[in-house]
Tab-separated table of C-alpha atoms in Angstrom:
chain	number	residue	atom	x	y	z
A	1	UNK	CA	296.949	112.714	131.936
A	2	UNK	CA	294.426	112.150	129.190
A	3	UNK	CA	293.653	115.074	126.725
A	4	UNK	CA	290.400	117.574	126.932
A	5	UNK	CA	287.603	116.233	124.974
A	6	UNK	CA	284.413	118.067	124.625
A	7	UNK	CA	281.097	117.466	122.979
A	8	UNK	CA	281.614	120.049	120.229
A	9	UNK	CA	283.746	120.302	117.520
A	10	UNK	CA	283.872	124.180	117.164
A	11	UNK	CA	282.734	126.785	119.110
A	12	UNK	CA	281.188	130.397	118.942
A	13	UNK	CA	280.040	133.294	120.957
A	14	UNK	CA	277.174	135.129	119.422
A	15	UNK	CA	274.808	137.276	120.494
A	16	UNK	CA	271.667	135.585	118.873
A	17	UNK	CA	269.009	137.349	116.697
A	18	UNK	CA	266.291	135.339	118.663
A	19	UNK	CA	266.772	136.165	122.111
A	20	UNK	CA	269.061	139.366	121.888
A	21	UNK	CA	271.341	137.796	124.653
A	22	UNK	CA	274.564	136.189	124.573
A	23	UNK	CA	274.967	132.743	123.335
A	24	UNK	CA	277.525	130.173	122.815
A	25	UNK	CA	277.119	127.260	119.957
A	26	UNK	CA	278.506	124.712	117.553
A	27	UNK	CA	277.795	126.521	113.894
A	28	UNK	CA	275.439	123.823	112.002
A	29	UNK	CA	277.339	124.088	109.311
A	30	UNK	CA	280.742	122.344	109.955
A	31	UNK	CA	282.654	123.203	107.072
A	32	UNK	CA	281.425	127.009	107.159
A	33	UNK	CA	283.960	129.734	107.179
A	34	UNK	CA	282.245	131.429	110.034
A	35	UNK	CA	283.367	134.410	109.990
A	36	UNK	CA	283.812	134.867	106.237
A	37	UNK	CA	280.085	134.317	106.479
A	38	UNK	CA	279.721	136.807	108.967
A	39	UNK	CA	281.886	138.799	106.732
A	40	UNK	CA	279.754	138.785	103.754
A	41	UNK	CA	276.526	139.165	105.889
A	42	UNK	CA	275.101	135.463	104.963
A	43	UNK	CA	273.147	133.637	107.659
A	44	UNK	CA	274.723	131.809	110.546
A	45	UNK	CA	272.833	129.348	112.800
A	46	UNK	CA	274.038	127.576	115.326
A	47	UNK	CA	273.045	124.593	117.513
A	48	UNK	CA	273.115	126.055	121.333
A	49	UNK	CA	275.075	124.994	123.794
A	50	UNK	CA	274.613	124.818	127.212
A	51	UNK	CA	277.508	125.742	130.268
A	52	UNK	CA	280.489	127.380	129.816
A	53	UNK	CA	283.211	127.346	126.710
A	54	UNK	CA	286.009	126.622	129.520
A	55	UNK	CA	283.389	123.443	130.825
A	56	UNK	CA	284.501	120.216	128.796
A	57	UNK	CA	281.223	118.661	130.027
A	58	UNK	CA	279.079	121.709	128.322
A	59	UNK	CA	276.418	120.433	126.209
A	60	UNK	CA	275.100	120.697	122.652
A	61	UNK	CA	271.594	121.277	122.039
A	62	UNK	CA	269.160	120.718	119.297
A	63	UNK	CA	268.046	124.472	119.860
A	64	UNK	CA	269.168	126.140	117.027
A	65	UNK	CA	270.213	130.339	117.295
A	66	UNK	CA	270.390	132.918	114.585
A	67	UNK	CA	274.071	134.943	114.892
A	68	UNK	CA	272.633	138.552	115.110
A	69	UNK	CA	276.651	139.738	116.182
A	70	UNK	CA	279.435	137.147	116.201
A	71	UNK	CA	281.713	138.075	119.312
A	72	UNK	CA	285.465	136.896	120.518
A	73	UNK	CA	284.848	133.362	120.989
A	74	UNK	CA	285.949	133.509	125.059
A	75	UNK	CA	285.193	137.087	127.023
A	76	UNK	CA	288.005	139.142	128.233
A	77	UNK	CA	286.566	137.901	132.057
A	78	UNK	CA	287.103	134.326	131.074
A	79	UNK	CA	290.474	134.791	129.211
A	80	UNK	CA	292.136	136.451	132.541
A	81	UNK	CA	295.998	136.331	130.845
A	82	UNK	CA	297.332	136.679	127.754
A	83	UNK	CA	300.378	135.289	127.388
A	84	UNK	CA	302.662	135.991	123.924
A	85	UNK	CA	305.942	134.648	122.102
A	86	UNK	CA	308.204	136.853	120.530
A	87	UNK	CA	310.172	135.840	117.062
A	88	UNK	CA	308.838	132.814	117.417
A	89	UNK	CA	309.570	131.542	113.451
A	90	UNK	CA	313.034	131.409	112.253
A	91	UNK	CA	312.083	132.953	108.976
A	92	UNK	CA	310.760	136.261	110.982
A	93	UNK	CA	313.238	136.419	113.226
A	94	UNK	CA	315.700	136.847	109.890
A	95	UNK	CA	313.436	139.375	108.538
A	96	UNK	CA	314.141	141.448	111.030
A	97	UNK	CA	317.614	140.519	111.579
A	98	UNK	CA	317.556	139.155	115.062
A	99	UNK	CA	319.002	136.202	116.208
A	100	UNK	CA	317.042	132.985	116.845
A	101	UNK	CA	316.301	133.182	120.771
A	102	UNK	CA	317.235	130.681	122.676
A	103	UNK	CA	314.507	130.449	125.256
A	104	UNK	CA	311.231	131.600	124.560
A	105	UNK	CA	310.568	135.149	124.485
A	106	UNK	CA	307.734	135.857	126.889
A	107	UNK	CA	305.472	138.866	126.992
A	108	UNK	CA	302.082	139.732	128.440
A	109	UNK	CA	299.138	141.430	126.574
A	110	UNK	CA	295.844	143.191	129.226
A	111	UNK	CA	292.502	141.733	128.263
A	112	UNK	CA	291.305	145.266	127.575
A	113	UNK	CA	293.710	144.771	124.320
A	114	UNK	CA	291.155	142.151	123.688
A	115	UNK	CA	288.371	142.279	120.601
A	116	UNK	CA	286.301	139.907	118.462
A	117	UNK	CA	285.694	139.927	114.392
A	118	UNK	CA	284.608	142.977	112.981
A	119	UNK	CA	285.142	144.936	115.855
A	120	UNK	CA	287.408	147.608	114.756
A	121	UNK	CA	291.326	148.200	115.740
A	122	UNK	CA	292.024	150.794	117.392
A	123	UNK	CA	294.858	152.728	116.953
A	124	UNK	CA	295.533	155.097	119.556
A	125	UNK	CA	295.551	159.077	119.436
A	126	UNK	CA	299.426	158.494	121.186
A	127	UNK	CA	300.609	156.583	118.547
A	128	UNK	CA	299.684	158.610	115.586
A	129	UNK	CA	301.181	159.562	113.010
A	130	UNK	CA	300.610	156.199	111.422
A	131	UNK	CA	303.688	156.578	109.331
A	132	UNK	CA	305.802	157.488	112.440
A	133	UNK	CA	304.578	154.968	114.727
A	134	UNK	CA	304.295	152.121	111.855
A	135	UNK	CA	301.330	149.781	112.989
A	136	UNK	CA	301.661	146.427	112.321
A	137	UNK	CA	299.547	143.016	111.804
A	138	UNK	CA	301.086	139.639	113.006
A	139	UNK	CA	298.689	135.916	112.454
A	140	UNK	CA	299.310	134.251	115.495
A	141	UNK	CA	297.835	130.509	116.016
A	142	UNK	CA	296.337	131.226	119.850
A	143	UNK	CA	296.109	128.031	121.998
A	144	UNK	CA	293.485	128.170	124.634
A	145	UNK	CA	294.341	126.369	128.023
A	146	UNK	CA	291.567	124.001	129.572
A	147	UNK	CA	293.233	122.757	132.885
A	148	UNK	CA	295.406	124.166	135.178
A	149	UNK	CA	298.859	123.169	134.068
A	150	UNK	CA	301.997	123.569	136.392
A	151	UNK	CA	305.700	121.987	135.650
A	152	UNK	CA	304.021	120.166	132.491
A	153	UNK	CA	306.129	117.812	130.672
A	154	UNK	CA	306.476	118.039	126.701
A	155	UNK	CA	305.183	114.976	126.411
A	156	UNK	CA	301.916	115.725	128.094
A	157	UNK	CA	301.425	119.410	127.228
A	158	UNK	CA	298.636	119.381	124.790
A	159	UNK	CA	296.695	117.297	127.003
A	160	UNK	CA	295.544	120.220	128.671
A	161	UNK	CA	294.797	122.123	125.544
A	162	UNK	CA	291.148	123.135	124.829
A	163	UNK	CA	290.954	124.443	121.742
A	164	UNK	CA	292.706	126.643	118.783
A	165	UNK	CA	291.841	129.987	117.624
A	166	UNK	CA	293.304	132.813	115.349
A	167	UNK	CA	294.723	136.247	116.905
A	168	UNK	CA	296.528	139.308	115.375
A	169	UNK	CA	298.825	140.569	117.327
A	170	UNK	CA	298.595	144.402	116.139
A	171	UNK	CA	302.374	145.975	117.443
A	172	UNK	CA	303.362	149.495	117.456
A	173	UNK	CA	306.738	149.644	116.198
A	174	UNK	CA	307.904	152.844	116.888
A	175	UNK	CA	307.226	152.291	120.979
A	176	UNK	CA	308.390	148.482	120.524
A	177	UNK	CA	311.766	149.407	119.009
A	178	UNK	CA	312.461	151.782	121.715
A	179	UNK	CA	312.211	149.628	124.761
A	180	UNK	CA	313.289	146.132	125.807
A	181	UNK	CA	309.832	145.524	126.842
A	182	UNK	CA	306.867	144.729	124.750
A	183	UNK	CA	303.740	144.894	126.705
A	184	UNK	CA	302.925	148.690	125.692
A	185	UNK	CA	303.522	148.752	122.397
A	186	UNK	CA	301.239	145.409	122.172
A	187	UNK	CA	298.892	145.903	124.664
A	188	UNK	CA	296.766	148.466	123.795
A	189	UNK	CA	292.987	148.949	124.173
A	190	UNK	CA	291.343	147.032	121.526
A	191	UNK	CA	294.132	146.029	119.486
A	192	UNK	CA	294.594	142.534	119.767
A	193	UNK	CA	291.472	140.698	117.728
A	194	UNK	CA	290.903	136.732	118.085
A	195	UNK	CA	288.406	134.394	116.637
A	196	UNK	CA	286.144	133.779	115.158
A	197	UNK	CA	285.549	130.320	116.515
A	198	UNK	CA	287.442	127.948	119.077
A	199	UNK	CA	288.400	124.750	117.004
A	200	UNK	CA	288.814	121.559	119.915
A	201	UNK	CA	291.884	120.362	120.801
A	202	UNK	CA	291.202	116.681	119.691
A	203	UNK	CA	289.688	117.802	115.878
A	204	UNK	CA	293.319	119.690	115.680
A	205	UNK	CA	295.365	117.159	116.525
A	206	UNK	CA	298.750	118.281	115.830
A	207	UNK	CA	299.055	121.683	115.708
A	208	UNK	CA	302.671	121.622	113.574
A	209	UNK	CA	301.210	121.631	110.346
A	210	UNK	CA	298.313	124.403	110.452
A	211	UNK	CA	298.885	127.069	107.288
A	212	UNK	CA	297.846	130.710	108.464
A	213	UNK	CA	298.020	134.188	106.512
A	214	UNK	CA	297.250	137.835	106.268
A	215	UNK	CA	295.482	140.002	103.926
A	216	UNK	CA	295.678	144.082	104.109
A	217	UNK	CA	293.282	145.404	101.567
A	218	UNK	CA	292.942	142.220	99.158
A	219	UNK	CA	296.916	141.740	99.027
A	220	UNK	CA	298.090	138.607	100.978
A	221	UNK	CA	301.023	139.588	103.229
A	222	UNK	CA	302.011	136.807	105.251
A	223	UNK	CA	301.945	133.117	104.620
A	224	UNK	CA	303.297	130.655	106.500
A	225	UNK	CA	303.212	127.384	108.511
A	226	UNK	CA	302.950	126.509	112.074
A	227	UNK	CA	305.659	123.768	111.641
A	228	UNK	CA	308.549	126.669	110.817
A	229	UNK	CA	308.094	127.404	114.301
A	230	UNK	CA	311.347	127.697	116.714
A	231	UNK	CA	309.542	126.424	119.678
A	232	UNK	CA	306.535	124.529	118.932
A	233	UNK	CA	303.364	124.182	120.859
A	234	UNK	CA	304.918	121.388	123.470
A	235	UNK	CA	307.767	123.161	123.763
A	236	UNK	CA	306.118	126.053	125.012
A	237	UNK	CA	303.378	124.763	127.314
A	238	UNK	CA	306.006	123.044	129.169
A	239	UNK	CA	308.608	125.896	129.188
A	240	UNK	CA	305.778	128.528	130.266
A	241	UNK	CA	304.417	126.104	132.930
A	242	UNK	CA	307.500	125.788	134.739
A	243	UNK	CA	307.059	126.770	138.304
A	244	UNK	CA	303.645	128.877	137.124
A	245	UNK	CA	300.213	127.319	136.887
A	246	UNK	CA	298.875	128.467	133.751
A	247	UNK	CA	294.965	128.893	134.463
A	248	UNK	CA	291.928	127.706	132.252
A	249	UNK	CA	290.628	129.653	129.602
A	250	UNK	CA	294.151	131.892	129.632
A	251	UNK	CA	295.583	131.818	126.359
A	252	UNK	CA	299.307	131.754	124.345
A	253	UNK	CA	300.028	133.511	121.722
A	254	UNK	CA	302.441	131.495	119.630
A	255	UNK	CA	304.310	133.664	117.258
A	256	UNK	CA	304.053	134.975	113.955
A	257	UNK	CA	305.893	134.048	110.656
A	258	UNK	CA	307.605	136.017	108.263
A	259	UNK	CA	305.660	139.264	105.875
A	260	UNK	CA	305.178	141.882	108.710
A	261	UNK	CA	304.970	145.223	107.741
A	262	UNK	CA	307.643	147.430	109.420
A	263	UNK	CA	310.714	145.802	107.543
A	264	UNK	CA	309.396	146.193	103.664
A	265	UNK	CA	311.435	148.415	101.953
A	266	UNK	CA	309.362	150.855	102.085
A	267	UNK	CA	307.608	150.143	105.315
A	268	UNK	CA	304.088	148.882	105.364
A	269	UNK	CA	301.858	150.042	107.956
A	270	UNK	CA	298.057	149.871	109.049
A	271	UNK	CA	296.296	152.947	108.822
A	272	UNK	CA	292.679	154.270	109.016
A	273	UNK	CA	290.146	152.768	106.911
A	274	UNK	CA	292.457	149.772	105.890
A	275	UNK	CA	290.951	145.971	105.915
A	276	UNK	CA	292.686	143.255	107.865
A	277	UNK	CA	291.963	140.082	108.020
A	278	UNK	CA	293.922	136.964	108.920
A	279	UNK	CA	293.415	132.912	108.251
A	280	UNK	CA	294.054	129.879	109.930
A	281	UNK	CA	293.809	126.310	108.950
A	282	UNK	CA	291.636	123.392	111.150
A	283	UNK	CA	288.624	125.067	110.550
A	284	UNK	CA	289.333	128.205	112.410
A	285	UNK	CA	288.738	130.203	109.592
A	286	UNK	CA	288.733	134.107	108.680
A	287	UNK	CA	289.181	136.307	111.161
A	288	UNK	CA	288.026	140.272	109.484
A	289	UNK	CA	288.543	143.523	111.675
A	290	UNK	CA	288.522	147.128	110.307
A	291	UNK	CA	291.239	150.121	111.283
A	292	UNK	CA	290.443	153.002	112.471
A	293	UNK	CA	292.505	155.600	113.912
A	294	UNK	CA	291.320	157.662	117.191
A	295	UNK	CA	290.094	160.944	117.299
A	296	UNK	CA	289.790	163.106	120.534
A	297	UNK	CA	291.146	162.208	123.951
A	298	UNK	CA	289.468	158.812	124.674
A	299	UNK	CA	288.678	158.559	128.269
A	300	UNK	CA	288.622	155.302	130.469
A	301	UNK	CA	284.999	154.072	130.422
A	302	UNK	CA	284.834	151.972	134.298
């Protein structure tokens, strides 16, 4: 099996100041943090590309797009499955006094948890108070999946890896410590940001040595390496593919390392009007989302 190359290097979803549709591109500016840019409101232009992000084959243009509103970098309809790891790095797993697990721990997120950079977090009317319910950040290296992959070896498994993004994986600890399962506490609607770009599998090369952090409010809170992980990227392609086909454009989750919120001394916890963002290495970048807390009874929009 030979690995997934495509045409471009990095990859974003945009809606584009010229055309006022939806757009995906390679940013012209390789080394740009794209969505510190964003961020800080500075320009963003990006060469179009033509076909789909989960298409290898998709082309790069020469047509060049203003980012009017930099989206998740795949859409909730192409994602299809979220798949997550639980204590995942040794050093977290110690944090929060739980033993090293010996198998992956597997849980699923909904793609309505799903948002994109700057797009706010939501946290839900049910799980207020803040201070009660103690919501938390978590910088997660995200692998995207580009071919189905079904009873993969280790030795193969990143061969049918697309690309690398950021997530958060925003938890609800008061719901999370009550249960044995983790999908509600972690699934909510618009909790679960990713972005801002897809970095290709091939310009990544080994994903064991990527740095990756979280700032609240200007105060780093987590930083850490990919290569503390318990079960690295291999590892986990090949566990989760056994007897299950993982589908293109579904993504994993891998983990987060130590600094979460929920077992400082006193606890830290996100609350309205705080600033999150969290970093990755590769040239992923900055991924920024407000926090707001919901008011009123929020009703299911279909």
């Amino acid at each position: 099996m030979s690995p997934i190359r495509t045409q471009w290097t990095r990859l974003i979803r945009f809606v584009a100041a010229e055309t006022a549709q939806v757009h995906i591109g390679e940013p012209v500016d390789a080394k740009l943090d794209i969505g510190l840019s964003i961020h800080q409101k500075k320009p963003v232009k990006a060469y179009e590309i033509v076909g789909s992000a989960l298409d290898p084959h998709a082309e790069v243009t020469k047509n060049v797009l203003t980012v009017k509103e930099l989206l998740a970098p795949l859409s909730r309809d192409e994602v299809g499955l979220v798949r997550c790891l639980g204590l995942n790095y040794a050093d977290h797993a110690a944090e929060a006094n739980l033993a090293k697990p010996a198998y992956p721990v597997l849980f699923y997120k909904p793609v309505t948890s799903l948002i994109g950079p700057e797009a706010p977090i939501t946290i839900p009317k049910h799980s207020q108070p803040v201070e009660k319910h103690l919501p938390d950040y978590e910088v997660e290296l995200t692998v995207v999946i580009g071919k189905a992959a079904k009873n993969v070896s280790e030795t193969d498994a990143l061969d049918y890896v697309l690309a690398y993004t950021v997530g958060n994986d925003i938890s609800f600890r008061y719901h999370q410590m009550a249960v044995s399962q983790w999908n509600f506490s972690k699934g909510y609607d618009n909790t679960t940001p990713i972005g801002p770009c897809l970095v290709a599998a091939h310009a990544v090369g080994d994903p064991q040595n990527l740095p990756l952090k979280t700032v609240v409010n200007g105060k780093t809170v987590q930083d850490g390496t990919t290569a503390d992980q318990i079960f690295n990227v291999r590892q986990t392609i090949a566990f989760l593919s056994q007897g299950t086909t993982l589908l293109p454009g579904s993504i994993i989750m891998t983990g987060t390392p130590k600094g979460v919120g929920f077992v400082k001394k006193p606890p830290v916890y996100l609350k309205n009007g705080d600033d999150v963002n969290v970093w990755l290495g590769a040239g992923i970048g900055t991924l920024f989302n407000p926090v707001v807390e919901e008011r009123g009874n929020e009703k299911a929009k279909l």
